[in-house]
Amino acid sequence: GTIGNTVLWNIVSNGFTGAVYPVNPGAKVVHSIRCYPDVRAIPDAVDLAIVCVPGKGVLDVVRACIEKGVRGICVISAGFRETGEEGAAREKELAALCRGAGIRLIGPNCMGLLTTDVGVKLNATFARTFPRPGGIGFLSQSGAMGVTILDHAEDRGLGIRMFASLGNKADVSGNDLVSYWNDDPETKLVLMYLESFGNP
């Protein structure tokens, strides 16, 4: 019933083409996959970490990811600037840790990311819908709006190429994704739901 459990199930049940390494110090196996007590215990390189722990534990997880050499982190966890001064200070430290290590960060306080690209097929969200492939790049600052639009796109037969929920936009912003999608020949249309423009 946890968000982390749902995200892991979405990754493995939608045909992700890469290796998956669940990390949970309290479990040996999740969804029939061997669990690791810490990201540093994983024997292989890790490209992307999806972080779904209570907000106060995120910084320790990110420090472990830095030691492991992870290059991308998506923090689904809440408990940052949306909660007040203490959370804002935690978010500032999170962004500084990632920036100092050369790691790109999506979130925190987001619903994840997905791509329907046949070479990847990653659904690292807690959304019910994994959309059909198509030419739309979609970003949403709101998780609830992201889920709603993914559901409506499926109802209308619209294909999504990539989706990212940006949450608090501590690092990766709409500008980054629009720039990326502009250079991606498979992205034909960009949809954005934004609640703020950091740099219009």
CSV table of C-alpha atoms in Angstrom, one decimal:
chain,number,residue,atom,x,y,z
A,1,GLY,CA,0.0,0.0,0.0
A,2,THR,CA,3.0,2.4,0.0
A,3,ILE,CA,3.9,4.7,-2.8
A,4,GLY,CA,7.3,3.0,-3.1
A,5,ASN,CA,5.7,-0.4,-3.5
A,6,THR,CA,3.3,1.0,-6.2
A,7,VAL,CA,6.2,2.7,-8.1
A,8,LEU,CA,8.2,-0.5,-8.1
A,9,TRP,CA,5.2,-2.5,-9.3
A,10,ASN,CA,4.7,0.0,-12.1
A,11,ILE,CA,8.3,-0.3,-13.2
A,12,VAL,CA,8.4,-4.1,-13.3
A,13,SER,CA,4.8,-4.6,-14.6
A,14,ASN,CA,5.1,-2.3,-17.6
A,15,GLY,CA,8.1,-3.9,-19.3
A,16,PHE,CA,11.0,-1.8,-18.2
A,17,THR,CA,14.0,-3.0,-20.3
A,18,GLY,CA,16.7,-2.3,-17.7
A,19,ALA,CA,17.7,-3.9,-14.4
A,20,VAL,CA,15.7,-3.0,-11.2
A,21,TYR,CA,17.3,-2.9,-7.8
A,22,PRO,CA,14.8,-2.4,-4.9
A,23,VAL,CA,16.3,-0.9,-1.8
A,24,ASN,CA,14.7,-1.5,1.5
A,25,PRO,CA,16.5,-2.2,4.8
A,26,GLY,CA,13.5,-3.9,6.2
A,27,ALA,CA,12.8,-6.5,3.4
A,28,LYS,CA,14.8,-9.2,1.6
A,29,VAL,CA,12.4,-9.5,-1.4
A,30,VAL,CA,9.8,-7.1,-2.9
A,31,HIS,CA,7.7,-8.2,-5.9
A,32,SER,CA,9.8,-11.4,-6.2
A,33,ILE,CA,13.0,-9.2,-6.6
A,34,ARG,CA,15.9,-9.4,-4.3
A,35,CYS,CA,16.2,-6.3,-2.1
A,36,TYR,CA,19.3,-4.4,-1.0
A,37,PRO,CA,19.6,-2.8,2.4
A,38,ASP,CA,21.3,0.3,0.9
A,39,VAL,CA,22.0,1.6,-2.6
A,40,ARG,CA,25.8,1.2,-2.0
A,41,ALA,CA,25.2,-2.6,-1.6
A,42,ILE,CA,24.0,-2.9,-5.2
A,43,PRO,CA,26.8,-4.7,-7.2
A,44,ASP,CA,26.2,-2.9,-10.5
A,45,ALA,CA,26.2,0.8,-11.5
A,46,VAL,CA,23.0,2.7,-10.9
A,47,ASP,CA,21.8,5.2,-13.5
A,48,LEU,CA,18.7,6.5,-11.8
A,49,ALA,CA,17.4,6.4,-8.3
A,50,ILE,CA,13.7,6.8,-7.5
A,51,VAL,CA,13.4,7.9,-3.9
A,52,CYS,CA,10.2,7.2,-2.0
A,53,VAL,CA,11.2,7.5,1.7
A,54,PRO,CA,9.8,9.9,4.4
A,55,GLY,CA,11.1,13.4,3.6
A,56,LYS,CA,13.4,13.6,6.6
A,57,GLY,CA,15.3,10.5,5.3
A,58,VAL,CA,15.9,11.8,1.8
A,59,LEU,CA,19.2,13.6,2.4
A,60,ASP,CA,20.8,10.4,3.8
A,61,VAL,CA,19.6,8.5,0.7
A,62,VAL,CA,20.9,11.1,-1.6
A,63,ARG,CA,24.3,11.1,0.2
A,64,ALA,CA,24.4,7.3,-0.3
A,65,CYS,CA,23.5,7.8,-4.0
A,66,ILE,CA,26.4,10.3,-4.4
A,67,GLU,CA,28.8,7.7,-3.0
A,68,LYS,CA,27.4,5.1,-5.4
A,69,GLY,CA,27.9,7.4,-8.4
A,70,VAL,CA,24.2,7.7,-9.3
A,71,ARG,CA,23.8,10.3,-12.1
A,72,GLY,CA,20.0,11.0,-11.8
A,73,ILE,CA,17.6,11.1,-8.9
A,74,CYS,CA,13.8,11.5,-8.8
A,75,VAL,CA,12.6,12.4,-5.3
A,76,ILE,CA,8.9,11.5,-5.1
A,77,SER,CA,8.9,12.1,-1.3
A,78,ALA,CA,7.2,15.2,0.1
A,79,GLY,CA,8.2,17.2,3.2
A,80,PHE,CA,10.1,20.0,1.5
A,81,ARG,CA,9.4,23.7,0.9
A,82,GLU,CA,5.7,23.0,0.6
A,83,THR,CA,5.7,22.2,4.4
A,84,GLY,CA,7.4,25.4,5.7
A,85,GLU,CA,10.8,26.7,6.7
A,86,GLU,CA,12.3,23.4,7.9
A,87,GLY,CA,11.2,21.7,4.7
A,88,ALA,CA,12.5,24.7,2.6
A,89,ALA,CA,16.0,24.4,4.3
A,90,ARG,CA,15.9,20.6,3.6
A,91,GLU,CA,15.1,21.2,-0.1
A,92,LYS,CA,17.9,23.8,-0.4
A,93,GLU,CA,20.4,21.3,1.0
A,94,LEU,CA,19.0,18.6,-1.3
A,95,ALA,CA,19.6,20.8,-4.4
A,96,ALA,CA,23.1,21.7,-3.2
A,97,LEU,CA,24.0,18.1,-2.6
A,98,CYS,CA,22.9,17.1,-6.1
A,99,ARG,CA,24.4,20.2,-7.8
A,100,GLY,CA,27.7,19.6,-6.1
A,101,ALA,CA,27.8,16.0,-7.3
A,102,GLY,CA,26.8,16.8,-10.8
A,103,ILE,CA,23.5,14.9,-10.4
A,104,ARG,CA,20.3,16.0,-12.1
A,105,LEU,CA,17.3,16.0,-9.7
A,106,ILE,CA,13.6,15.7,-10.6
A,107,GLY,CA,11.3,16.8,-7.7
A,108,PRO,CA,11.1,16.7,-4.8
A,109,ASN,CA,7.4,16.3,-4.0
A,110,CYS,CA,6.5,14.8,-7.4
A,111,MET,CA,4.8,11.7,-8.8
A,112,GLY,CA,7.7,10.5,-10.9
A,113,LEU,CA,8.5,10.1,-14.6
A,114,LEU,CA,7.9,7.8,-17.5
A,115,THR,CA,8.9,7.1,-21.1
A,116,THR,CA,7.1,4.8,-23.5
A,117,ASP,CA,10.2,4.6,-25.8
A,118,VAL,CA,10.3,0.9,-26.8
A,119,GLY,CA,14.0,0.7,-25.8
A,120,VAL,CA,13.3,1.8,-22.2
A,121,LYS,CA,9.5,1.5,-21.3
A,122,LEU,CA,10.0,3.0,-17.8
A,123,ASN,CA,7.0,3.8,-15.7
A,124,ALA,CA,8.5,5.2,-12.5
A,125,THR,CA,5.3,6.9,-11.3
A,126,PHE,CA,2.4,5.9,-9.0
A,127,ALA,CA,-0.1,6.7,-11.7
A,128,ARG,CA,-2.7,4.0,-12.6
A,129,THR,CA,-2.2,4.5,-16.3
A,130,PHE,CA,0.9,3.7,-18.4
A,131,PRO,CA,0.0,5.6,-21.6
A,132,ARG,CA,0.3,4.2,-25.1
A,133,PRO,CA,3.4,5.3,-27.1
A,134,GLY,CA,3.1,8.5,-29.1
A,135,GLY,CA,4.6,11.9,-29.8
A,136,ILE,CA,3.6,14.0,-26.8
A,137,GLY,CA,6.1,15.2,-24.2
A,138,PHE,CA,4.1,16.2,-21.1
A,139,LEU,CA,5.3,17.8,-17.9
A,140,SER,CA,3.2,18.7,-14.9
A,141,GLN,CA,4.1,20.7,-11.8
A,142,SER,CA,1.0,19.1,-10.1
A,143,GLY,CA,0.9,15.4,-9.5
A,144,ALA,CA,-2.9,15.3,-9.4
A,145,MET,CA,-3.2,17.2,-12.7
A,146,GLY,CA,-0.6,14.8,-14.1
A,147,VAL,CA,-2.6,11.8,-13.2
A,148,THR,CA,-5.8,13.3,-14.6
A,149,ILE,CA,-4.3,14.3,-17.9
A,150,LEU,CA,-2.6,10.9,-18.3
A,151,ASP,CA,-6.0,9.3,-17.8
A,152,HIS,CA,-7.7,11.6,-20.2
A,153,ALA,CA,-5.0,11.0,-22.9
A,154,GLU,CA,-5.6,7.3,-22.6
A,155,ASP,CA,-9.4,7.8,-22.9
A,156,ARG,CA,-8.9,9.8,-26.0
A,157,GLY,CA,-6.3,7.5,-27.6
A,158,LEU,CA,-3.5,10.1,-27.4
A,159,GLY,CA,0.0,8.6,-27.2
A,160,ILE,CA,2.6,10.0,-24.7
A,161,ARG,CA,6.3,9.8,-25.5
A,162,MET,CA,7.6,11.1,-22.1
A,163,PHE,CA,6.1,12.5,-18.9
A,164,ALA,CA,7.7,14.1,-15.9
A,165,SER,CA,6.1,15.4,-12.8
A,166,LEU,CA,8.3,18.2,-11.6
A,167,GLY,CA,6.9,18.9,-8.1
A,168,ASN,CA,9.0,21.6,-6.4
A,169,LYS,CA,11.4,22.0,-9.4
A,170,ALA,CA,14.5,22.1,-7.2
A,171,ASP,CA,16.7,21.4,-10.2
A,172,VAL,CA,15.1,20.1,-13.5
A,173,SER,CA,12.6,22.6,-14.7
A,174,GLY,CA,10.2,23.0,-17.6
A,175,ASN,CA,12.9,24.9,-19.5
A,176,ASP,CA,15.2,21.8,-19.3
A,177,LEU,CA,12.5,19.4,-20.6
A,178,VAL,CA,11.4,21.8,-23.4
A,179,SER,CA,15.0,22.1,-24.5
A,180,TYR,CA,15.4,18.4,-24.5
A,181,TRP,CA,12.2,17.7,-26.4
A,182,ASN,CA,13.0,20.4,-28.9
A,183,ASP,CA,16.0,18.2,-29.9
A,184,ASP,CA,14.1,14.9,-29.8
A,185,PRO,CA,12.8,14.0,-33.3
A,186,GLU,CA,10.2,11.7,-31.8
A,187,THR,CA,8.5,14.4,-29.7
A,188,LYS,CA,6.0,16.2,-31.9
A,189,LEU,CA,4.0,18.2,-29.3
A,190,VAL,CA,4.9,19.5,-25.8
A,191,LEU,CA,2.2,19.9,-23.1
A,192,MET,CA,3.0,21.8,-19.9
A,193,TYR,CA,0.9,22.3,-16.7
A,194,LEU,CA,2.9,24.9,-14.7
A,195,GLU,CA,2.0,26.7,-11.5
A,196,SER,CA,5.0,29.0,-11.7
A,197,PHE,CA,7.7,30.1,-14.1
A,198,GLY,CA,11.2,30.2,-12.5
A,199,ASN,CA,12.7,31.8,-15.6
A,200,PRO,CA,10.1,32.5,-18.3
